[in-house]
Amino acid sequence: MSASELYDKLVEKYLSSVKFTGFSAESLHFFDDYPIDSSLSPEWWDHQKSTYEDYLKPEFHDLLRSLISVVTCFDKGLEADVAKCLGRTHDASTRPIPYRWAALHSANTDKRIDVQFFINLTSLGLRVGIFSGHHGFDTNAWNARQKRIYSKRVEIFQRYRELQDLGFEMLHTTKSDHASKSHGTRYTPENHDELYSSIAKLQQISFIKTLDAKNMNSDEICMEILKIFSDTRSVYQLLQSSKYDSYKRNLV
């Protein structure tokens, strides 16, 4: 089916399901005062923890639950356990991360090395799209994906151009960027070789759209995320490993 046909089916399912009830102002502004100096972030977290527990934690979980209940009806190979899709709130040094994130990923696969349908609540908005990158947990997984990207670089660049027209960006954003309220570095390759060079240099690939969630209601947020899921599905499929069952899981 086409991306638009997939979106129509997702919306139909969403409208008949238990829907996301929305983000509170507390959640939407949670990271607005995250300190630029990361050494101050543990103290910031101490003051914010009750807000996280009362608002952001249950609301973000509710968003994921609603989305997963819809998309797994069409792709049964995706992880259905919300807890396994949620990212950590703190990094390896136990400092709080300046965003809340989750990744819809393949079942029985570590999300750190899989192709992710990425959802990331930040001070600048809700960032949604495709992400895959190198992780020390399994370097071989990224090396294999990078080889696949090289072999598919012409087709991936074509998809990038289509996504670019829809408002997607290739972004590299560090924790420091998030803390300073910056989108990070934008990459705008002009051809497939530039695309591959950027990906190889960064050891990541991302096609991200940023939603102004502070000015959207709950249904608008979910509808837009489902639209992004549909728009990025073809490139998601292109990036998959040899273990991916294209016969069962390809949707577009």
Coordinates of C-alpha atoms in Angstrom, one line a residue:
M1 CA 0.0 0.0 0.0
S2 CA 1.1 3.6 -0.3
A3 CA 2.1 5.8 2.6
S4 CA -1.2 7.7 2.4
E5 CA -3.2 4.4 2.4
L6 CA -1.2 3.2 5.5
Y7 CA -1.9 6.5 7.2
D8 CA -5.7 6.2 6.6
K9 CA -5.7 2.7 8.1
L10 CA -3.7 3.8 11.1
V11 CA -6.0 6.7 11.7
E12 CA -9.1 4.5 11.4
K13 CA -7.6 2.2 14.0
Y14 CA -6.6 5.0 16.3
L15 CA -10.1 6.5 16.3
S16 CA -11.5 3.3 17.5
S17 CA -8.9 2.6 20.2
V18 CA -8.2 4.0 23.7
K19 CA -6.6 7.3 22.8
F20 CA -3.8 9.4 24.3
T21 CA -5.3 11.9 26.7
G22 CA -2.6 14.6 26.2
F23 CA 0.4 16.3 27.7
S24 CA 0.0 18.6 30.6
A25 CA 1.8 22.0 30.7
E26 CA 4.1 20.5 33.3
S27 CA 5.2 17.8 30.9
L28 CA 5.5 20.1 27.9
H29 CA 7.7 22.6 29.8
F30 CA 9.5 20.0 31.8
F31 CA 12.9 20.5 30.1
D32 CA 12.6 24.3 29.6
D33 CA 14.9 25.1 32.6
Y34 CA 17.3 22.2 32.2
P35 CA 20.7 23.7 33.1
I36 CA 23.3 24.3 30.4
D37 CA 25.9 23.3 32.9
S38 CA 25.4 19.5 33.1
S39 CA 27.1 19.4 36.5
L40 CA 24.0 21.1 37.9
S41 CA 21.6 18.6 36.3
P42 CA 21.4 16.3 39.4
E43 CA 20.2 19.2 41.5
W44 CA 17.7 20.2 38.8
W45 CA 16.4 16.6 38.7
D46 CA 15.9 16.6 42.5
H47 CA 13.6 19.5 42.1
Q48 CA 11.8 18.1 39.1
K49 CA 11.5 14.4 40.1
S50 CA 8.0 14.8 41.7
T51 CA 6.8 16.6 38.5
Y52 CA 8.3 13.8 36.4
E53 CA 6.5 11.1 38.5
D54 CA 3.2 12.9 38.6
Y55 CA 3.0 14.2 35.0
L56 CA 5.7 13.4 32.4
K57 CA 6.2 9.7 33.3
P58 CA 2.5 8.6 33.1
E59 CA 1.7 10.9 30.2
F60 CA 4.6 9.8 28.0
H61 CA 3.8 6.2 28.8
D62 CA 0.2 6.9 27.8
L63 CA 1.3 8.3 24.5
L64 CA 3.5 5.2 23.8
R65 CA 0.8 2.8 24.8
S66 CA -1.7 4.5 22.5
L67 CA 0.7 4.5 19.5
I68 CA 1.9 0.9 20.0
S69 CA -1.7 -0.4 20.3
V70 CA -2.3 1.0 16.8
V71 CA 0.9 0.3 14.9
T72 CA 1.3 -3.3 16.1
C73 CA -2.0 -4.1 14.5
F74 CA -0.3 -3.6 11.2
D75 CA 3.3 -4.5 12.0
K76 CA 3.2 -7.4 14.4
G77 CA 7.0 -7.6 14.3
L78 CA 7.3 -4.4 16.4
E79 CA 7.8 -4.6 20.2
A80 CA 4.5 -4.3 22.0
D81 CA 5.8 -3.9 25.5
V82 CA 5.8 -0.1 26.3
A83 CA 8.5 -0.6 29.0
K84 CA 10.9 -2.1 26.5
C85 CA 10.4 0.9 24.1
L86 CA 11.1 3.6 26.7
G87 CA 14.6 5.1 26.9
R88 CA 16.4 5.8 30.1
T89 CA 16.0 9.1 31.9
H90 CA 19.7 9.2 33.0
D91 CA 23.0 8.5 31.2
A92 CA 25.8 6.2 32.3
S93 CA 27.1 8.8 34.7
T94 CA 23.7 8.9 36.3
R95 CA 23.1 12.5 35.2
P96 CA 19.6 13.2 33.9
I97 CA 19.2 13.4 30.1
P98 CA 17.7 16.7 28.8
Y99 CA 14.8 15.0 26.9
R100 CA 12.4 12.0 27.3
W101 CA 12.6 9.5 24.5
A102 CA 11.3 6.2 23.3
A103 CA 11.9 4.0 20.3
L104 CA 9.4 1.7 18.5
H105 CA 11.6 -1.1 17.4
S106 CA 11.6 -4.8 16.3
A107 CA 10.6 -7.3 18.9
N108 CA 13.4 -9.4 20.5
T109 CA 15.9 -6.8 19.3
D110 CA 17.9 -4.3 21.4
K111 CA 16.6 -0.9 20.5
R112 CA 20.1 0.6 20.8
I113 CA 21.2 -1.1 17.7
D114 CA 17.9 -1.5 15.8
V115 CA 16.3 0.9 13.3
Q116 CA 14.2 3.1 15.6
F117 CA 10.9 4.9 15.0
F118 CA 12.1 7.6 17.4
I119 CA 9.9 9.8 19.7
N120 CA 11.7 12.5 21.7
L121 CA 10.1 15.1 23.9
T122 CA 12.5 18.1 24.2
S123 CA 12.3 21.8 25.2
L124 CA 12.1 22.6 21.5
G125 CA 9.2 20.3 20.7
L126 CA 8.4 16.6 20.0
R127 CA 11.0 15.2 17.6
V128 CA 9.7 12.2 15.7
G129 CA 11.2 10.1 12.9
I130 CA 13.8 7.5 12.0
F131 CA 17.0 7.0 13.8
S132 CA 19.8 4.4 13.7
G133 CA 23.3 4.7 14.9
H134 CA 26.5 3.2 16.2
H135 CA 26.5 1.8 19.7
G136 CA 29.4 0.3 21.6
F137 CA 27.1 -2.5 22.7
D138 CA 27.4 -4.1 19.3
T139 CA 29.7 -2.4 16.8
N140 CA 29.1 -5.1 14.2
A141 CA 25.4 -4.2 14.0
W142 CA 26.3 -0.7 12.9
N143 CA 29.0 -1.8 10.5
A144 CA 26.5 -4.1 8.8
R145 CA 23.9 -1.4 8.5
Q146 CA 26.4 1.1 7.1
K147 CA 27.3 -1.4 4.4
R148 CA 23.6 -1.7 3.6
I149 CA 23.2 2.1 3.5
Y150 CA 26.1 2.3 1.1
S151 CA 24.5 -0.3 -1.2
K152 CA 21.1 1.5 -1.0
R153 CA 22.4 5.1 -0.9
V154 CA 20.8 6.1 -4.2
E155 CA 17.4 5.0 -3.1
I156 CA 17.8 6.3 0.4
F157 CA 18.8 9.7 -1.0
Q158 CA 15.7 9.7 -3.1
R159 CA 13.6 9.0 0.0
Y160 CA 15.5 11.8 1.8
R161 CA 14.5 14.3 -0.8
E162 CA 10.9 13.2 -0.5
L163 CA 11.0 13.5 3.3
Q164 CA 12.8 16.9 3.0
D165 CA 9.9 18.2 1.0
L166 CA 7.6 17.1 3.9
G167 CA 9.6 19.0 6.5
F168 CA 12.0 16.3 7.7
E169 CA 15.7 17.1 8.6
M170 CA 18.9 15.2 9.0
L171 CA 20.0 16.3 12.5
H172 CA 22.9 15.5 14.8
T173 CA 22.0 16.7 18.3
T174 CA 24.1 16.2 21.4
K175 CA 23.1 16.4 25.0
S176 CA 24.8 19.8 25.2
D177 CA 22.7 20.9 22.2
H178 CA 19.5 19.9 24.0
A179 CA 20.6 21.6 27.2
S180 CA 21.3 24.9 25.3
K181 CA 17.9 24.6 23.5
S182 CA 19.6 24.0 20.1
H183 CA 18.5 21.6 17.3
G184 CA 22.2 20.8 16.8
T185 CA 23.8 20.4 13.4
R186 CA 21.6 20.1 10.3
Y187 CA 22.9 18.2 7.3
T188 CA 21.6 18.9 3.8
P189 CA 23.4 16.5 1.4
E190 CA 23.1 17.4 -2.3
N191 CA 23.6 13.9 -3.7
H192 CA 23.7 10.3 -2.6
D193 CA 27.5 10.3 -2.0
E194 CA 27.3 13.3 0.3
L195 CA 24.4 11.6 2.1
Y196 CA 26.5 8.5 2.7
S197 CA 29.6 10.5 3.7
S198 CA 27.6 12.4 6.4
I199 CA 26.2 9.1 7.7
A200 CA 29.6 7.4 7.8
K201 CA 31.2 10.4 9.5
L202 CA 28.5 10.7 12.2
Q203 CA 27.9 6.9 12.5
Q204 CA 24.2 7.6 12.5
I205 CA 21.3 8.2 10.2
S206 CA 18.2 10.2 11.1
F207 CA 15.2 11.7 9.4
I208 CA 13.5 13.9 12.0
K209 CA 10.5 16.2 12.1
T210 CA 9.9 18.5 15.0
L211 CA 6.3 19.0 16.2
D212 CA 5.1 22.1 18.1
A213 CA 3.4 19.9 20.7
K214 CA 2.9 22.9 23.0
N215 CA 0.3 24.2 20.5
M216 CA -1.3 20.8 19.6
N217 CA -4.0 18.8 21.3
S218 CA -3.7 15.1 22.0
D219 CA -5.4 13.9 18.8
E220 CA -3.3 16.3 16.7
I221 CA -0.1 15.0 18.2
C222 CA -1.1 11.3 17.6
M223 CA -2.3 12.0 14.1
E224 CA 0.9 13.7 13.2
I225 CA 3.0 11.0 14.7
L226 CA 1.0 8.4 12.7
K227 CA 1.6 10.5 9.6
I228 CA 5.3 10.5 10.3
F229 CA 5.2 6.7 10.8
S230 CA 3.6 6.3 7.4
D231 CA 5.9 8.8 5.6
T232 CA 9.1 7.2 6.9
R233 CA 8.0 3.6 6.6
S234 CA 9.7 3.1 3.2
V235 CA 13.1 4.2 4.4
Y236 CA 12.6 2.2 7.7
Q237 CA 12.2 -0.8 5.5
L238 CA 15.3 0.0 3.4
L239 CA 17.5 0.2 6.4
Q240 CA 16.6 -3.2 7.9
S241 CA 19.1 -6.0 8.4
S242 CA 19.0 -9.4 6.7
K243 CA 17.0 -10.8 9.7
Y244 CA 14.1 -8.6 8.9
D245 CA 11.1 -10.4 7.4
S246 CA 10.1 -8.1 4.5
Y247 CA 7.3 -10.5 3.4
K248 CA 5.5 -10.2 6.7
R249 CA 6.5 -6.7 7.8
N250 CA 6.8 -4.4 4.7
L251 CA 3.8 -2.1 4.8
V252 CA 4.4 0.2 1.9

